[in-house]
Each structure stands twice: as C-alpha cells, then as structure tokens.
Amino acid sequence: MNIKTLVKGAITVTKSNFGQHSLPTTKNKLWVLMYHRILPKDDPRASLEEPGMIVTPDTLNMHITELKKLFEIVDLEDWLNRFKLGEKLPPKACAITFDDGWLDNYEYALPILKAHQAPATLFAVANKIGTCFRFWPNIVIELIAMGAHNQLRLHPMFEQATQLAKHAFSAESAAECIKQLKKYSEDEIYTALNSIEWQESFNQSRPALMDWQQLNEMQASGLVNTGSHTCSHRRLNKELSESALQQEVVESRRILQQKLGTEINLFCFPNGDYNEQAINLTKQNYLAAVTTQRGINSAQRLKTHEIHRTALHNDISDTPSKFRARLAGW
C-alpha cells in the first residue's frame, strides 16, 4: 500500500466520522442524494454505461440502511411544502432522487425502497417514457464497445470515438469522450448519429427506460413521487430557443400530469445546465427544482429552484465509510 492510498484512506475516515452528517444540529439541513442507474455488476447493461452513473442494488440497500441511522428520510416535495408553510422541519433530513426514468429503477430500486419504506422522487423524461429511446451517451459508448470505427468515422464529430473504437474498450475512456461531446447540443449530436444510421447496429428489443404502467406502479406505491426531467432531456442553456425551453419545461409537466393523474411540482435540470430564463420558467411552473451542484441545503439560505444534491456512484460509495465521507459536506 503506497502513501497516496494511505492518505486517501485517512481522509475518507476523517470525513466519514466528522462531517456535517455526524454532528448534532438544529439548523434544518437538507441532503438530497442523486442516483441514476441501479444495476448489478454482472448485468450486461452495466458494462455499457458511464462508471459515474451506476450504483449496485447491494450498495443502494446499504446506503438507505446508513441513512436511517443518520437522518430522517423525507419525501422532497413534502419537506418543501413544510418549509414553504413555515412548519417545523427535522434538524437533519435526507431526500432520495433518481434521474431519467431508467427501467432498472423499477426492477431494482423499487423493491429496496419498499423494503425500507423509504420515500424517493423520480425525475422522468416525459416524451421518452414507454419508448425505445436511447440517450446519446449510451449510443456512443455502445458503438465504441462494438468497435464500430468504420461507422463512427462517417461523421467528423466522432473523431475521438473513432480512435477509441479501434482499441480495447475502456469505460473510462468512453466517458471522457462523452464529456468532450457535450460541447455540442443534443440536437446536433442526434443529427450526427442519425446520419451514420446507428440504429442498424443495435438490438433494441429491451427498452432502456420504464413504460407508463411501470411508472404508474412506482407512483402508486405511495413511496415514489414523480417530477419532470423535461420532455427530451435537452440541456437548458443559451443554445436552446425560447419555444424549445417552453416545450421542455412546461409541456413536460402537462404530459406527466395527464399520464399519471397527479400534480407534478418538482423539476430537474438535465446535466445540471440552466440559465436565467430556465430558472424563471421553473419558478412560474414548479414548487422547486434540483440541480447537479454539490452541497448541503440549509433552510435558512435555501434557493428553492437551485437545490443542491450529492451525486453518488458505486466507485465512491460502496462501503459505509466511503458513503458517509461523501455525505460530509467538505
């Protein structure tokens, strides 16, 4: 064991034992956890996903077990309503959130939530539920993993992906490629992918996202509250037109309310991207919105439409000590 590993371990232990989560407080703090995919390590879908997107079912179960020792686990919307009404709040509260509407959330997360009777919020991409839609990062990763360099080289946007596809697959390298591609808009990326006819290379028999029946079942459990994650997962930045912004923020709420028969009051910014116009529009249509900015929320300084979250994936949180260190807030 080298010095770097020893130092890293010591820091983890310190953060685990002395972070804000471990201290008594009366300051009404709110931790909001951000999850994406819940997949066993041996699930074939896990090998074609960015490492920072996955938590295993065992790890999620351990997380909730630890949370119950540290916090009052709350429904995010319920906590926000209590905050808005000036009601008494728990000193240390934690809300669980899942982004996108992945089928594996229904398969693996829901049974764990039921076992613990733990509430959660699922942010669904309204126009993609119940379809064979694939997010562009997953398309690019799978093309790289397949070694489809001849196909990728048909469009200059995928030059880096083309080079990666010529070598042994590495999820970390593919994730770096995804990061570089984010300089383009979703519309530009999907247009480029369609130009190389990516669909011909894929077996789309198993959907990536859940369908409406499954989402309704999660909602009907009494544990899962649904929020909007836009219509199509386009990033809400300056590149997006005003009409497109309206579609993503306002229309997504209407669709979800119609399909689920319930009020949709929470919003989640795709990729954590937003501008002033997006903030203003969410304020007009939603009780609150969550970001990808890391941090612990305080009722005394809360920005209801820029709520901070703590992102989690397996590599950084697969032991109780590492998980608690992630919650430390410093």
Coordinates of C-alpha atoms in Angstrom, one line a residue:
M1 CA 0.0 0.0 0.0
N2 CA 1.5 3.3 -1.1
I3 CA 1.5 6.7 0.7
K4 CA -1.2 8.1 -1.6
T5 CA -3.6 5.3 -0.8
L6 CA -2.9 5.6 2.9
V7 CA -3.5 9.4 2.8
K8 CA -6.7 8.9 0.8
G9 CA -7.9 6.3 3.3
A10 CA -7.2 8.6 6.2
I11 CA -9.1 11.5 4.6
T12 CA -12.1 9.2 4.0
V13 CA -12.2 8.0 7.6
T14 CA -11.9 11.6 8.9
K15 CA -14.7 12.8 6.6
S16 CA -16.8 9.8 7.4
N17 CA -16.6 10.4 11.2
F18 CA -16.6 14.2 11.4
G19 CA -18.7 15.5 8.5
Q20 CA -21.8 17.6 8.9
H21 CA -23.9 14.4 8.8
S22 CA -22.4 13.2 12.0
L23 CA -22.8 16.4 14.0
P24 CA -25.9 17.3 16.1
T25 CA -27.6 20.3 14.6
T26 CA -30.8 22.4 14.9
K27 CA -30.2 24.3 11.7
N28 CA -32.7 22.4 9.5
K29 CA -30.2 20.9 6.9
L30 CA -31.4 19.0 3.9
W31 CA -29.2 16.5 2.0
V32 CA -30.6 15.5 -1.5
L33 CA -29.0 12.4 -3.0
M34 CA -28.8 11.9 -6.8
Y35 CA -28.9 8.5 -8.3
H36 CA -29.2 7.4 -11.9
R37 CA -28.9 3.7 -12.7
I38 CA -29.3 0.8 -10.2
L39 CA -27.6 -2.3 -11.8
P40 CA -25.9 -5.4 -10.5
K41 CA -22.3 -5.7 -11.6
D42 CA -23.0 -8.7 -13.7
D43 CA -25.9 -7.1 -15.6
P44 CA -24.9 -6.6 -19.3
R45 CA -26.2 -3.1 -19.2
A46 CA -23.6 -2.1 -16.6
S47 CA -20.7 -2.7 -19.0
L48 CA -22.1 -0.2 -21.4
E49 CA -22.7 2.7 -19.0
E50 CA -20.5 5.5 -17.8
P51 CA -19.0 4.4 -14.4
G52 CA -20.3 7.6 -12.7
M53 CA -23.9 6.6 -13.4
I54 CA -24.3 3.3 -11.6
V55 CA -24.9 2.1 -8.0
T56 CA -25.5 -1.6 -7.4
P57 CA -28.6 -2.8 -5.6
D58 CA -26.5 -4.0 -2.7
T59 CA -24.9 -0.6 -2.4
L60 CA -28.2 1.2 -2.6
N61 CA -29.6 -1.1 0.2
M62 CA -26.5 -0.2 2.3
H63 CA -26.9 3.5 1.6
I64 CA -30.5 3.5 2.9
T65 CA -29.6 1.5 5.9
E66 CA -26.9 4.1 6.7
L67 CA -29.3 7.0 6.0
K68 CA -31.8 5.7 8.6
K69 CA -29.0 5.9 11.2
L70 CA -28.1 9.5 10.4
F71 CA -31.2 11.3 9.1
E72 CA -34.9 11.5 8.8
I73 CA -35.5 10.3 5.3
V74 CA -38.1 12.6 3.8
D75 CA -40.2 13.0 0.6
L76 CA -38.6 16.0 -1.1
E77 CA -41.9 17.6 -2.0
D78 CA -43.3 17.1 1.5
W79 CA -40.2 18.8 3.1
L80 CA -40.5 21.7 0.6
N81 CA -44.2 22.2 1.4
R82 CA -43.4 22.2 5.1
F83 CA -40.6 24.7 4.5
K84 CA -43.0 26.9 2.5
L85 CA -45.6 26.9 5.2
G86 CA -43.1 27.7 7.9
E87 CA -43.7 24.4 9.7
K88 CA -41.2 22.7 11.9
L89 CA -38.5 20.7 10.0
P90 CA -36.3 17.8 11.0
P91 CA -32.8 19.0 12.0
K92 CA -31.2 16.7 9.5
A93 CA -33.3 15.5 6.6
C94 CA -32.3 13.5 3.6
A95 CA -34.3 13.1 0.3
I96 CA -33.5 10.4 -2.3
T97 CA -33.8 11.2 -6.1
F98 CA -33.4 9.2 -9.3
D99 CA -32.9 10.9 -12.7
D100 CA -34.2 9.9 -16.1
G101 CA -36.7 7.0 -15.5
W102 CA -34.5 4.0 -16.2
L103 CA -36.2 0.6 -16.3
D104 CA -33.7 -0.7 -13.7
N105 CA -35.0 1.8 -11.2
Y106 CA -38.3 -0.1 -11.4
E107 CA -36.6 -3.5 -11.4
Y108 CA -34.1 -3.0 -8.6
A109 CA -34.6 0.3 -6.7
L110 CA -38.4 0.0 -6.1
P111 CA -38.1 -3.3 -4.1
I112 CA -35.4 -1.8 -2.0
L113 CA -37.4 1.3 -1.3
K114 CA -40.4 -0.9 -0.3
A115 CA -38.2 -3.0 2.0
H116 CA -37.1 0.1 3.8
Q117 CA -40.4 2.1 3.4
A118 CA -38.1 4.9 2.1
P119 CA -39.7 7.7 0.0
A120 CA -38.0 8.9 -3.2
T121 CA -38.5 11.3 -6.1
L122 CA -38.1 10.0 -9.7
F123 CA -37.5 12.7 -12.4
A124 CA -38.9 11.3 -15.7
V125 CA -38.1 12.4 -19.2
A126 CA -41.8 12.8 -20.3
N127 CA -41.6 12.1 -24.0
K128 CA -39.3 9.2 -23.7
I129 CA -41.2 7.0 -21.1
G130 CA -42.5 3.9 -22.8
T131 CA -40.4 4.3 -25.9
C132 CA -37.2 2.6 -27.3
F133 CA -35.3 5.9 -26.8
R134 CA -31.6 5.7 -26.0
F135 CA -29.7 8.6 -24.6
W136 CA -26.9 9.6 -26.9
P137 CA -24.1 8.9 -24.5
N138 CA -25.2 5.2 -24.4
I139 CA -25.4 5.1 -28.1
V140 CA -21.8 6.4 -28.5
I141 CA -20.5 4.1 -25.7
E142 CA -22.0 1.0 -27.3
L143 CA -20.7 2.0 -30.8
I144 CA -17.2 2.3 -29.2
A145 CA -17.6 -1.0 -27.4
M146 CA -18.6 -2.7 -30.6
G147 CA -15.5 -1.4 -32.4
A148 CA -17.7 0.4 -34.9
H149 CA -14.9 2.7 -36.0
N150 CA -15.8 2.5 -39.7
Q151 CA -19.3 3.7 -38.8
L152 CA -18.2 6.4 -36.4
R153 CA -15.7 7.9 -38.9
L154 CA -18.6 8.7 -41.2
H155 CA -19.1 11.9 -39.2
P156 CA -16.3 14.2 -38.0
M157 CA -18.0 14.9 -34.7
F158 CA -17.0 11.4 -33.6
E159 CA -13.3 11.6 -34.4
Q160 CA -12.2 10.8 -30.8
A161 CA -14.8 8.0 -30.6
T162 CA -13.5 6.5 -33.8
Q163 CA -10.0 6.3 -32.4
L164 CA -11.3 4.7 -29.2
A165 CA -13.3 2.1 -31.2
K166 CA -10.1 0.8 -32.7
H167 CA -8.7 -0.3 -29.3
A168 CA -9.8 -2.4 -26.4
F169 CA -12.9 -0.9 -24.8
S170 CA -12.5 1.2 -21.7
A171 CA -15.5 2.7 -19.9
E172 CA -13.3 5.4 -18.5
S173 CA -12.0 6.5 -21.9
A174 CA -15.5 6.3 -23.3
A175 CA -16.8 8.6 -20.5
E176 CA -14.1 11.1 -21.4
C177 CA -15.3 11.0 -25.0
I178 CA -18.8 11.7 -23.8
K179 CA -17.5 14.7 -21.8
Q180 CA -15.9 16.1 -24.9
L181 CA -19.1 15.7 -27.0
K182 CA -21.1 17.8 -24.6
K183 CA -19.7 20.9 -26.3
Y184 CA -22.4 20.1 -28.9
S185 CA -26.1 20.4 -28.4
E186 CA -28.4 17.4 -28.1
D187 CA -29.9 18.3 -31.5
E188 CA -26.5 18.4 -33.1
I189 CA -25.4 15.1 -31.6
Y190 CA -28.6 13.2 -32.5
T191 CA -28.5 14.6 -36.1
A192 CA -24.9 13.4 -36.4
L193 CA -25.8 9.9 -35.0
N194 CA -28.8 9.6 -37.4
S195 CA -26.5 10.5 -40.3
I196 CA -24.4 7.4 -39.6
E197 CA -27.5 5.2 -39.2
W198 CA -26.6 3.9 -35.8
Q199 CA -29.9 2.1 -35.3
E200 CA -28.9 -0.6 -37.8
S201 CA -26.2 -1.8 -35.4
F202 CA -28.4 -2.2 -32.3
N203 CA -30.7 -4.8 -30.9
Q204 CA -33.4 -2.6 -29.4
S205 CA -35.6 -5.4 -28.1
R206 CA -35.2 -4.3 -24.5
P207 CA -36.1 -0.7 -23.6
A208 CA -33.7 1.3 -21.5
L209 CA -36.5 3.3 -19.8
M210 CA -39.5 2.1 -18.0
D211 CA -43.0 2.4 -19.5
W212 CA -46.1 4.3 -18.2
Q213 CA -47.5 1.3 -16.4
Q214 CA -44.3 0.8 -14.5
L215 CA -44.0 4.5 -13.7
N216 CA -47.6 4.5 -12.5
E217 CA -46.9 1.4 -10.4
M218 CA -44.0 3.2 -8.7
Q219 CA -46.2 6.3 -8.1
A220 CA -49.0 4.1 -6.7
S221 CA -46.6 2.5 -4.2
G222 CA -47.0 5.6 -2.1
L223 CA -43.2 5.9 -1.8
V224 CA -42.2 7.4 -5.2
N225 CA -43.2 10.9 -6.2
T226 CA -42.6 11.9 -9.9
G227 CA -41.0 15.1 -11.1
S228 CA -40.2 16.4 -14.6
H229 CA -36.8 16.0 -16.2
T230 CA -38.0 17.8 -19.4
C231 CA -39.6 16.3 -22.5
S232 CA -36.5 15.1 -24.3
H233 CA -33.5 15.7 -21.9
R234 CA -32.1 18.7 -23.8
R235 CA -29.8 20.9 -21.7
L236 CA -31.5 24.2 -20.8
N237 CA -28.7 26.5 -21.8
K238 CA -28.4 29.6 -24.0
E239 CA -28.3 27.4 -27.1
L240 CA -32.0 26.5 -26.6
S241 CA -34.6 28.7 -28.2
E242 CA -37.4 30.2 -26.1
S243 CA -40.0 28.0 -27.7
A244 CA -37.9 24.9 -27.1
L245 CA -37.4 25.9 -23.5
Q246 CA -41.2 26.3 -23.1
Q247 CA -41.6 22.8 -24.5
E248 CA -39.1 21.2 -22.2
V249 CA -40.2 22.9 -19.0
V250 CA -44.0 23.5 -19.4
E251 CA -45.1 20.7 -21.8
S252 CA -43.3 18.0 -19.8
R253 CA -45.3 18.9 -16.8
R254 CA -48.6 18.7 -18.7
I255 CA -47.7 15.3 -20.2
L256 CA -46.7 13.8 -16.8
Q257 CA -49.8 15.1 -15.1
Q258 CA -52.0 13.7 -17.8
K259 CA -50.4 10.3 -17.8
L260 CA -50.1 9.9 -14.1
G261 CA -53.2 11.8 -12.9
T262 CA -51.4 13.7 -10.3
E263 CA -49.8 17.1 -9.8
I264 CA -46.2 17.5 -10.9
N265 CA -44.5 20.1 -8.7
L266 CA -40.7 19.3 -8.9
F267 CA -38.3 19.8 -11.8
C268 CA -34.8 18.5 -12.5
F269 CA -32.3 20.3 -14.9
P270 CA -30.7 17.9 -17.4
N271 CA -27.0 17.7 -16.9
G272 CA -27.4 20.5 -14.3
D273 CA -27.5 23.1 -17.1
Y274 CA -29.7 26.1 -16.8
N275 CA -29.7 29.9 -17.5
E276 CA -31.8 32.8 -16.0
Q277 CA -34.7 32.1 -18.4
A278 CA -34.8 28.5 -17.4
I279 CA -34.8 29.4 -13.7
N280 CA -37.6 31.9 -14.2
L281 CA -39.7 29.5 -16.1
T282 CA -39.4 26.8 -13.5
K283 CA -40.3 29.3 -10.8
Q284 CA -43.5 30.0 -12.7
N285 CA -44.5 26.3 -13.1
Y286 CA -42.9 24.3 -10.2
L287 CA -42.7 24.4 -6.5
A288 CA -38.9 23.7 -6.7
A289 CA -36.1 22.5 -8.9
V290 CA -33.0 20.4 -8.3
T291 CA -29.5 20.9 -9.8
T292 CA -26.3 18.8 -10.0
Q293 CA -24.4 21.3 -7.9
R294 CA -22.9 19.5 -4.9
G295 CA -23.8 20.7 -1.5
I296 CA -25.9 20.5 1.6
N297 CA -29.0 22.7 1.7
S298 CA -29.9 24.9 4.6
A299 CA -33.5 26.1 5.3
Q300 CA -32.0 29.5 6.3
R301 CA -30.4 30.1 2.8
L302 CA -32.5 27.8 0.6
K303 CA -32.9 28.6 -3.1
T304 CA -35.9 26.5 -3.9
H305 CA -35.2 26.4 -7.6
E306 CA -31.5 25.7 -7.3
I307 CA -31.4 22.9 -4.8
H308 CA -28.1 21.2 -4.4
R309 CA -27.6 17.4 -4.5
T310 CA -24.9 14.9 -3.7
A311 CA -24.1 12.7 -6.7
L312 CA -23.5 9.0 -6.0
H313 CA -22.0 6.1 -7.9
N314 CA -20.6 2.8 -6.8
D315 CA -16.9 3.6 -7.0
I316 CA -17.1 6.4 -4.4
S317 CA -19.7 5.0 -2.1
D318 CA -19.6 1.2 -2.0
T319 CA -18.7 1.0 1.7
P320 CA -20.3 2.7 4.7
S321 CA -17.2 4.7 5.4
K322 CA -16.9 5.9 1.8
F323 CA -20.6 6.7 1.7
R324 CA -20.5 8.7 4.9
A325 CA -17.5 10.6 3.6
R326 CA -19.5 11.6 0.5
L327 CA -22.1 13.0 2.8
A328 CA -19.6 15.0 4.8
G329 CA -20.2 18.3 3.0
W330 CA -16.5 19.2 2.8

